[in-house]
GROMACS .gro file of C-alpha atoms in nm:
model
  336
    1UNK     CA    1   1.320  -3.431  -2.721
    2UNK     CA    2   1.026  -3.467  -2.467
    3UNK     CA    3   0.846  -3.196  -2.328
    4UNK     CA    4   0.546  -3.192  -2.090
    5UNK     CA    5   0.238  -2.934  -2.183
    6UNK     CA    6  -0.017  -2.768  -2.015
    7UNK     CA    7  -0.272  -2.825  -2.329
    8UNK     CA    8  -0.601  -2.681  -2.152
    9UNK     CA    9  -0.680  -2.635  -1.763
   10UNK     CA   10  -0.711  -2.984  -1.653
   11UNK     CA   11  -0.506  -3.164  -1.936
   12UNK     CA   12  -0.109  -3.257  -1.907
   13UNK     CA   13   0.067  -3.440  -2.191
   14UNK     CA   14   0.407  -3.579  -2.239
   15UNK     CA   15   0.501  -3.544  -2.615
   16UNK     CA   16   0.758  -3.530  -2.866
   17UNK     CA   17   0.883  -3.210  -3.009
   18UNK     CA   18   1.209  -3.075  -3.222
   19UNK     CA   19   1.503  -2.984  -3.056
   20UNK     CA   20   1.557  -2.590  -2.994
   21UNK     CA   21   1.819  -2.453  -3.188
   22UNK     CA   22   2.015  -2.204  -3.050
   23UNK     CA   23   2.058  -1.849  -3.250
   24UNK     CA   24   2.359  -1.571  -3.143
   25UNK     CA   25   2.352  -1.496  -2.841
   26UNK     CA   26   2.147  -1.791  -2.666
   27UNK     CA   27   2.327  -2.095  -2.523
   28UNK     CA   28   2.194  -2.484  -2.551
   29UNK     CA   29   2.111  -2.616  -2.226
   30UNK     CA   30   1.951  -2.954  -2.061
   31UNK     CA   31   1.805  -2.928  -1.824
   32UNK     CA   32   1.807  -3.129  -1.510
   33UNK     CA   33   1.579  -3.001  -1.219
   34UNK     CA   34   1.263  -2.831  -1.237
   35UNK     CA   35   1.049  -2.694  -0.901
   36UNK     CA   36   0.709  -2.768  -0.901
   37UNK     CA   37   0.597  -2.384  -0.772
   38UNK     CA   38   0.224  -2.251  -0.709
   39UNK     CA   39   0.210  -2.096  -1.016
   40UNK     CA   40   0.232  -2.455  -1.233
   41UNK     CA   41  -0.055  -2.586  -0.996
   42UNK     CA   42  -0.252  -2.275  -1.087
   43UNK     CA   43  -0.182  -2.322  -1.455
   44UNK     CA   44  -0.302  -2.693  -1.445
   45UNK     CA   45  -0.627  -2.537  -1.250
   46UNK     CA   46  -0.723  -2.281  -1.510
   47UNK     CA   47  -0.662  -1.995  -1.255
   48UNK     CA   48  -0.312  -1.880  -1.368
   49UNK     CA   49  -0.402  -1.518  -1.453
   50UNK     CA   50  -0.134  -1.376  -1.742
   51UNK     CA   51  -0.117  -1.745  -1.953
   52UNK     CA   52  -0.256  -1.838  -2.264
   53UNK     CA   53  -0.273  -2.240  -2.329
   54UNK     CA   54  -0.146  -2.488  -2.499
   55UNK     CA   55   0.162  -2.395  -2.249
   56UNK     CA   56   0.509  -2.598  -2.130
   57UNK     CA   57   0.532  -2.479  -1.757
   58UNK     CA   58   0.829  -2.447  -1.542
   59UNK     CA   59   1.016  -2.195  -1.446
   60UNK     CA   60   1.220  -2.295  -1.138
   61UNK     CA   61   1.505  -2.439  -1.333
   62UNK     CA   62   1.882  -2.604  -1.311
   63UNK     CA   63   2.032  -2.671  -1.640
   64UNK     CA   64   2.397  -2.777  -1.763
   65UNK     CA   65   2.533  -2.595  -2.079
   66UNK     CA   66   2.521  -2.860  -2.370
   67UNK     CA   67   2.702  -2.621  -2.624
   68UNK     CA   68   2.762  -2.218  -2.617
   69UNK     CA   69   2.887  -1.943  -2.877
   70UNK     CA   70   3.290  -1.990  -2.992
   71UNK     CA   71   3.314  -1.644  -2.747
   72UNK     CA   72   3.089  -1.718  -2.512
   73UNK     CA   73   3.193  -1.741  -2.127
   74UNK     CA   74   2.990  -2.069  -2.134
   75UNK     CA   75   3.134  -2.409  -2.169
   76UNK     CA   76   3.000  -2.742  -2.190
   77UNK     CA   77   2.882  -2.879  -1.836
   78UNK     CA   78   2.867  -2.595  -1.676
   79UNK     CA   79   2.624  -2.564  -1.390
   80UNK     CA   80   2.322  -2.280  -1.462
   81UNK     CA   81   2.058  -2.145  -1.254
   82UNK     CA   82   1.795  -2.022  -1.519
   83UNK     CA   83   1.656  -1.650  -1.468
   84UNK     CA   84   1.287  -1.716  -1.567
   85UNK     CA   85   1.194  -1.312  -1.618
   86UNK     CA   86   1.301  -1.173  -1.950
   87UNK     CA   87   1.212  -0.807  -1.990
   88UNK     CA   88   1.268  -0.550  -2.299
   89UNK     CA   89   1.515  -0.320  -2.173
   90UNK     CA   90   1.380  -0.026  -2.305
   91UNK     CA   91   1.010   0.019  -2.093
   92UNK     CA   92   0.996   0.289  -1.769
   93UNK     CA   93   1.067   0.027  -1.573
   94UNK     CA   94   1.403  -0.137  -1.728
   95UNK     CA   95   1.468   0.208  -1.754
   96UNK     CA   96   1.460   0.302  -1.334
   97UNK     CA   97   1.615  -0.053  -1.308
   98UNK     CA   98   1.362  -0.309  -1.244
   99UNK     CA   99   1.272  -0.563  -1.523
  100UNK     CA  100   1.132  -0.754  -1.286
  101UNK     CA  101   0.795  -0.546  -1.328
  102UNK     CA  102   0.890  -0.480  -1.699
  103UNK     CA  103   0.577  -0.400  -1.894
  104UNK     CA  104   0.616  -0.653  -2.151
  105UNK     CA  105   0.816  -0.912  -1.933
  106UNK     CA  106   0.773  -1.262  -2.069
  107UNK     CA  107   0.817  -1.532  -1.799
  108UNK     CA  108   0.946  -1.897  -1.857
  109UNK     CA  109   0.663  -2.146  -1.817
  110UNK     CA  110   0.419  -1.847  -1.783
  111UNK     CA  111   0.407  -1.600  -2.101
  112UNK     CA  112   0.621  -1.839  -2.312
  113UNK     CA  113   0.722  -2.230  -2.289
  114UNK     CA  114   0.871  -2.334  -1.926
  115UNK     CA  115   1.148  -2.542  -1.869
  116UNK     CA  116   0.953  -2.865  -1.836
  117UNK     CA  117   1.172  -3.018  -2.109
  118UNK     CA  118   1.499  -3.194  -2.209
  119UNK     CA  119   1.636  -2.886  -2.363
  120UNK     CA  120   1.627  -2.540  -2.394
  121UNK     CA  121   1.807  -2.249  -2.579
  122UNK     CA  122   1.837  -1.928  -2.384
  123UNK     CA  123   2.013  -1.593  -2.435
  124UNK     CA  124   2.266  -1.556  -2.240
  125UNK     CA  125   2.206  -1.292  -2.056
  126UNK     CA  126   1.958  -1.467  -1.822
  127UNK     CA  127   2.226  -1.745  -1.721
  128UNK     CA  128   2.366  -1.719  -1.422
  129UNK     CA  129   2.662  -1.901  -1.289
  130UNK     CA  130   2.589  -2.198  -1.041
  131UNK     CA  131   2.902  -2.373  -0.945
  132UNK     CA  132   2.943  -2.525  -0.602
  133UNK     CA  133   2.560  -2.598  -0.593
  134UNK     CA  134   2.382  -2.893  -0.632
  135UNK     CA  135   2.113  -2.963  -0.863
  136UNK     CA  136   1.874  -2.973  -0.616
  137UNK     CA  137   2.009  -2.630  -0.436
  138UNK     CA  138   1.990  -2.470  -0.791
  139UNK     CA  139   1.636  -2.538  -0.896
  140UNK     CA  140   1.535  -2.343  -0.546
  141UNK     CA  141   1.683  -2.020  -0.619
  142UNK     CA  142   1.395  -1.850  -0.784
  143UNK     CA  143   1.161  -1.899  -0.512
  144UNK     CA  144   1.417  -1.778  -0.267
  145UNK     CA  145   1.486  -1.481  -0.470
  146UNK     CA  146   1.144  -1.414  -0.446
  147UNK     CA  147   1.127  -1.417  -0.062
  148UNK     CA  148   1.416  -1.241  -0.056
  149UNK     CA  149   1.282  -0.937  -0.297
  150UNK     CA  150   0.983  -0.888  -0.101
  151UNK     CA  151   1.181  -0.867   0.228
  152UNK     CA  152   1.410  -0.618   0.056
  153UNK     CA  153   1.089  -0.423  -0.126
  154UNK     CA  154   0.937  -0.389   0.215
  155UNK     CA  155   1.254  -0.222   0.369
  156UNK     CA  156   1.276  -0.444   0.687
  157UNK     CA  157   1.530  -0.359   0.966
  158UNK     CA  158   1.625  -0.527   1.275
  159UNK     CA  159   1.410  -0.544   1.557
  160UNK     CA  160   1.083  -0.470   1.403
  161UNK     CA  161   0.773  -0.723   1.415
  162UNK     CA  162   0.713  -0.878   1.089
  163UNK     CA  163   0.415  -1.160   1.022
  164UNK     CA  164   0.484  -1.378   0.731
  165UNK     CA  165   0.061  -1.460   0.645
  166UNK     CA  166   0.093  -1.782   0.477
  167UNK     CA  167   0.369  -2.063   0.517
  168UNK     CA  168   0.381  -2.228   0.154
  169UNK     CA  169   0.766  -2.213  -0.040
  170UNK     CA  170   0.754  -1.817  -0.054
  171UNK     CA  171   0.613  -1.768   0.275
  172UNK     CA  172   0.912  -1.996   0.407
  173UNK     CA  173   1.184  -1.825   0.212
  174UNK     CA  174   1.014  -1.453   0.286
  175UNK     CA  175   1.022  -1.557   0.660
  176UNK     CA  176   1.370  -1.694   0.613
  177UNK     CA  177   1.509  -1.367   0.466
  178UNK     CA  178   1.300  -1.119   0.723
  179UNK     CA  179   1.469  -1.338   0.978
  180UNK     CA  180   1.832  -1.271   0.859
  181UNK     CA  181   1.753  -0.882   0.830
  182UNK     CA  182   1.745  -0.945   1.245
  183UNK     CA  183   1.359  -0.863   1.244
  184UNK     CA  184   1.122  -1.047   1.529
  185UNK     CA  185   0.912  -1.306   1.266
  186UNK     CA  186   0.604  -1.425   1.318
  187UNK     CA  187   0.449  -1.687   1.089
  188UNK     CA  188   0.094  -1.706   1.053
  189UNK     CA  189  -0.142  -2.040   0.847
  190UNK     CA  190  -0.382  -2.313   0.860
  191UNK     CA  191  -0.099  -2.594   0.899
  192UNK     CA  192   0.059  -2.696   1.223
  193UNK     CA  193   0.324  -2.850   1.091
  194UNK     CA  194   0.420  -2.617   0.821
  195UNK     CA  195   0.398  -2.295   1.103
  196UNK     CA  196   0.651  -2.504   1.342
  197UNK     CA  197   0.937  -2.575   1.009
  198UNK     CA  198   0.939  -2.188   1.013
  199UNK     CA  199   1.012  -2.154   1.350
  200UNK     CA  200   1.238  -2.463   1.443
  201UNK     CA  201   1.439  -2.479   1.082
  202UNK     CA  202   1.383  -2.112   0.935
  203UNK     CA  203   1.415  -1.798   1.195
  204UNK     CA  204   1.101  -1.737   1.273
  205UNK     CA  205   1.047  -1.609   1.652
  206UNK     CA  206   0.705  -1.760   1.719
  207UNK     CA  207   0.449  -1.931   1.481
  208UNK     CA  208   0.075  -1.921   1.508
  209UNK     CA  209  -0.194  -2.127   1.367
  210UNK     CA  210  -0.476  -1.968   1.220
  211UNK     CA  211  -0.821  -1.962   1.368
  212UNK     CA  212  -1.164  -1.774   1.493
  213UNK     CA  213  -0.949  -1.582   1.720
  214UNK     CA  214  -0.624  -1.468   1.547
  215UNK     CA  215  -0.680  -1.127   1.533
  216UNK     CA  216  -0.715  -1.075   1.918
  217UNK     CA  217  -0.396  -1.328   1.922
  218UNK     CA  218  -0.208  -1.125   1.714
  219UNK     CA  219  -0.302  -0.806   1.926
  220UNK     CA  220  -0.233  -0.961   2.261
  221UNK     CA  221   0.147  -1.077   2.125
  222UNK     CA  222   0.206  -0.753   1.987
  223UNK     CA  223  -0.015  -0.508   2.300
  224UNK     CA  224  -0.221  -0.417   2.084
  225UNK     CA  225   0.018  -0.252   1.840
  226UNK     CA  226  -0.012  -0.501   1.553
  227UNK     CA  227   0.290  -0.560   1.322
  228UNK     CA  228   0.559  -0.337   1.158
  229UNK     CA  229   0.531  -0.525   0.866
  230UNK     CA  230   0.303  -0.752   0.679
  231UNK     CA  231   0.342  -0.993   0.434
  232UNK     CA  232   0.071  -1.171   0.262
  233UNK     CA  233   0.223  -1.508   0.070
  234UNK     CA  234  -0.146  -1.713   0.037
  235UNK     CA  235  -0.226  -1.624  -0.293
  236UNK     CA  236  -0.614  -1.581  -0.124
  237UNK     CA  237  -0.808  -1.307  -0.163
  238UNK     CA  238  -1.003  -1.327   0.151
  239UNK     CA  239  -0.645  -1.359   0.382
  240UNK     CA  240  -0.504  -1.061   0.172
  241UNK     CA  241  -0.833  -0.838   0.294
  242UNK     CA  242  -0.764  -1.005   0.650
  243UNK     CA  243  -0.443  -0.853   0.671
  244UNK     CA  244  -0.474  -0.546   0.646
  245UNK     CA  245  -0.604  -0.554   1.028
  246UNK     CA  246  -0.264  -0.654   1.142
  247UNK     CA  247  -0.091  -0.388   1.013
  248UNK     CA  248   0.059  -0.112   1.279
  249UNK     CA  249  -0.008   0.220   1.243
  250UNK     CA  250   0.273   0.370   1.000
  251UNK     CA  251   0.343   0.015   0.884
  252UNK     CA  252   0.384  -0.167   0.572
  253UNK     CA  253   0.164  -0.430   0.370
  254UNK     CA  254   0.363  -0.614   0.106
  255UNK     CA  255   0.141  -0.824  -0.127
  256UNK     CA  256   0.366  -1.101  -0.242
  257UNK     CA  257   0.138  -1.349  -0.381
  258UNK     CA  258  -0.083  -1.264  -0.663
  259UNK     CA  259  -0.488  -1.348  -0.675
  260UNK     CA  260  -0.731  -1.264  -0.995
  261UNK     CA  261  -0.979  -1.087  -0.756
  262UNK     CA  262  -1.042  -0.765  -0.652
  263UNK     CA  263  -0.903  -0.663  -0.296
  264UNK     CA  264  -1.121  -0.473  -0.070
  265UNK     CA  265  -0.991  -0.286   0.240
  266UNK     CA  266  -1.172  -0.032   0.425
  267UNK     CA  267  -1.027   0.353   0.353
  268UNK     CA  268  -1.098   0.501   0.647
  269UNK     CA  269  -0.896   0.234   0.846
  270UNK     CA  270  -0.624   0.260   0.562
  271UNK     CA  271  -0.600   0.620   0.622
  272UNK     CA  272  -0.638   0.634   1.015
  273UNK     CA  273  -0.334   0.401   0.975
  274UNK     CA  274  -0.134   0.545   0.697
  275UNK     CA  275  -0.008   0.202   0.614
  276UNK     CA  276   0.188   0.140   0.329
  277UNK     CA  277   0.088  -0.092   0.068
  278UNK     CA  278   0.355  -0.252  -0.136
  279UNK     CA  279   0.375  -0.486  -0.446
  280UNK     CA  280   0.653  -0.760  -0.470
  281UNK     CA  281   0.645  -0.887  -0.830
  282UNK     CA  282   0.958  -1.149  -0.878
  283UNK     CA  283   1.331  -1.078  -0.861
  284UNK     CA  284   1.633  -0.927  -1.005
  285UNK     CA  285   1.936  -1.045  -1.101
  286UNK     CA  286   2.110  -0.910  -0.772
  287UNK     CA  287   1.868  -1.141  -0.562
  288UNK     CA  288   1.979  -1.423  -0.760
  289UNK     CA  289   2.307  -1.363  -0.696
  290UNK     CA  290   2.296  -1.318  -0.308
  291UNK     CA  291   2.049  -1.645  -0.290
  292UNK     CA  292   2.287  -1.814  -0.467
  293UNK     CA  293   2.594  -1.695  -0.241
  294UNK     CA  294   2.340  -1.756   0.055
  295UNK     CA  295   2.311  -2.154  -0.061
  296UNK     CA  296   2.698  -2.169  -0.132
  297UNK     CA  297   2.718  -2.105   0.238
  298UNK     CA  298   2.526  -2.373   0.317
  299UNK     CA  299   2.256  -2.141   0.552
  300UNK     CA  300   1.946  -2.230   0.411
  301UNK     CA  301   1.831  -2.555   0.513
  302UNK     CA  302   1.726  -2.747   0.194
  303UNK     CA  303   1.627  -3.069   0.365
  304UNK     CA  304   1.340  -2.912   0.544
  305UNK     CA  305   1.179  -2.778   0.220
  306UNK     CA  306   1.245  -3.047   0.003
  307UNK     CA  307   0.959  -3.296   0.062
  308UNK     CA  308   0.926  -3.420  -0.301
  309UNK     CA  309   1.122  -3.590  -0.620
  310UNK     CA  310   0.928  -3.730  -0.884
  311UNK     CA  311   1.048  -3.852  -1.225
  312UNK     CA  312   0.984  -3.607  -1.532
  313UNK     CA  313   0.757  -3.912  -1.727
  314UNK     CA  314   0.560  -3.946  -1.412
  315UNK     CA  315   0.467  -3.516  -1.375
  316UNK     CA  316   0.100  -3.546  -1.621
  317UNK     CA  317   0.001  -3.839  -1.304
  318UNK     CA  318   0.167  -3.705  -1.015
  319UNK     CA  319   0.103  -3.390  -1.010
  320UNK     CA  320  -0.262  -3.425  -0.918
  321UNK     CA  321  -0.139  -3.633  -0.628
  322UNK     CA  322   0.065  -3.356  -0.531
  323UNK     CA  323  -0.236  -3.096  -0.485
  324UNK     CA  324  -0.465  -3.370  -0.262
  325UNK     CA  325  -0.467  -3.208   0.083
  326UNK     CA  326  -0.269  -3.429   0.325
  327UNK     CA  327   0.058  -3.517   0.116
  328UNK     CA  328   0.274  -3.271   0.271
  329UNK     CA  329   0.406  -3.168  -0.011
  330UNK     CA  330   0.642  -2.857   0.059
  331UNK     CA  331   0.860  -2.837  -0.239
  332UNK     CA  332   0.877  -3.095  -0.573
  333UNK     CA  333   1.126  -3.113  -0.827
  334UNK     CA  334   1.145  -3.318  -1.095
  335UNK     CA  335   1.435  -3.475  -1.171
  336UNK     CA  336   1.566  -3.533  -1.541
   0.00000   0.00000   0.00000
């Protein structure tokens, strides 16, 4: 089957390799979408901080079963979305209930080969039942789920200000999900256009572009009183330290992206403010499911996100194209 690699920062190959074989308990799938996410431009950078190379990426997956166990629930051509986080079950955290933080999770694409392939053999357990979606629809679950954790990590209720820093794929779908919780969004980065989707196709209540003066924006939208809720989604160290000025007093700071750098913040300010700071790493199984029952209803707007489809032959080429500023890229997949 082919496969595409991540051989060394800088270096994509298409090659060859064996088809997986299945053992009990995992199920043979193809796989036939893959989302093109942050992290896979960070791996082909060098700047991906928990991978080791040589290393197939993708983790954003939608996959038909190809064959299953003779007691399986799986049959042949069924639709899969593809949980990418597999965790140990037995750690302090599987324990309380959250592999997603799992101390020796392994990720698809990330701490073990992706899904940028033909084929892959996975246990069971992280399949989860996709019928009624597209292809397309399926590959963007795990992003959503993503948005959707954070919002639900940060305890958002109606009526509170929330600013979404950062309008990439997780900034849209954390924005999208704040929105639904009824909470007043505000969407805050560099690109015009990207600022307006959020507002016009997403929820958001007002957009703003950043510049010299968006702190004293922020404060004159909000008197002076800054933001319930924060949420950083630019994967930059230098907007993460930003934000913690626009955090109310007695609010929360949920760091959803992840940088290798250290984050300062001033402690007295921190304190004077007793803000909450909150980690958002991935999702559970539970935001899979609502995402997915979120897409069956047809109320996230897929046509707004979806700016790219590229063959899978052409990804070792076209993804540099994709990370030139000016494409517009929003969201890729590769089609198989």
């Amino acid at each position: 089957m082919a496969r595409i690699s991540c051989v060394e920062p800088g270096q994509l190959m298409l090659d060859a390799c064996a088809m997986p074989v299945p053992v009990h308990g995992e199920a043979l799938v193809r796989i036939r979408r893959v989302g093109i996410c942050g992290t896979d431009y960070h791996i082909v950078r060098g700047t991906q901080p928990y991978l080791t190379y040589p290393r197939v990426p993708g983790h954003e997956l939608a996959g038909e079963i190809v064959a299953a166990g003779e007691c399986s629930e799986w049959r042949a051509g069924m639709p899969v979305c593809i949980m990418p986080y597999h965790s140990c079950d037995t750690c302090i955290a599987c324990r309380q209930g959250k592999p997603n933080c799992c101390t020796a999770i392994s990720v698809l694409g990330v701490h073990k080969d992706g899904g940028l392939a033909e084929y892959l053999a996975i246990d069971e357990r992280y399949l989860i039942a996709a019928d009624g979606l597209s292809l397309d629809e399926i590959a963007m679950v795990e992003f959503l789920a993503i948005g959707r954790h954070a919002v639900c990590r940060s305890g958002t209720v109606a009526g509170e200000r929330v600013l979404i820093v950062g309008a990439g794929p997780i900034g849209m779908a954390t924005a999208f999900f704040a929105a639904r919780s009824g909470a007043e969004v505000t969407v805050l980065d560099g690109n015009a256009d990207r600022v307006r989707l959020c507002v016009d196709r997403l929820g958001a209540y007002r957009g703003e572009v950043l510049n010299t003066d968006t702190a004293d924006r922020l404060a004159a939208l909000t008197d002076g009183d800054f933001f319930d809720c924060v949420f950083d989604a630019t994967g930059n160290a230098g907007a993460i330290e930003a934000g913690f000025a626009y955090v109310a007093h007695g609010g929360r700071y949920v760091l959803v992206s992840i940088v290798t750098a250290d984050i300062r913040f001033s402690d007295p300010e921190f304190h004077k403010r007793e803000m909450s700071v909150i980690g958002s790493r991935n999702a559970t199984h539970q935001d899979f499911a609502d995402v997915i029952e979120v897409l069956r209803a047809r109320a996230f707007p897929l046509d707004a996100v979806v700016s790219h489809k590229l063959p899978f032959a052409d990804v070792p080429e076209a993804i540099w194209r994709l990370m030139e500023p000016g494409t517009g890229v929003i969201k890729a997949l590769v089609v198989l």
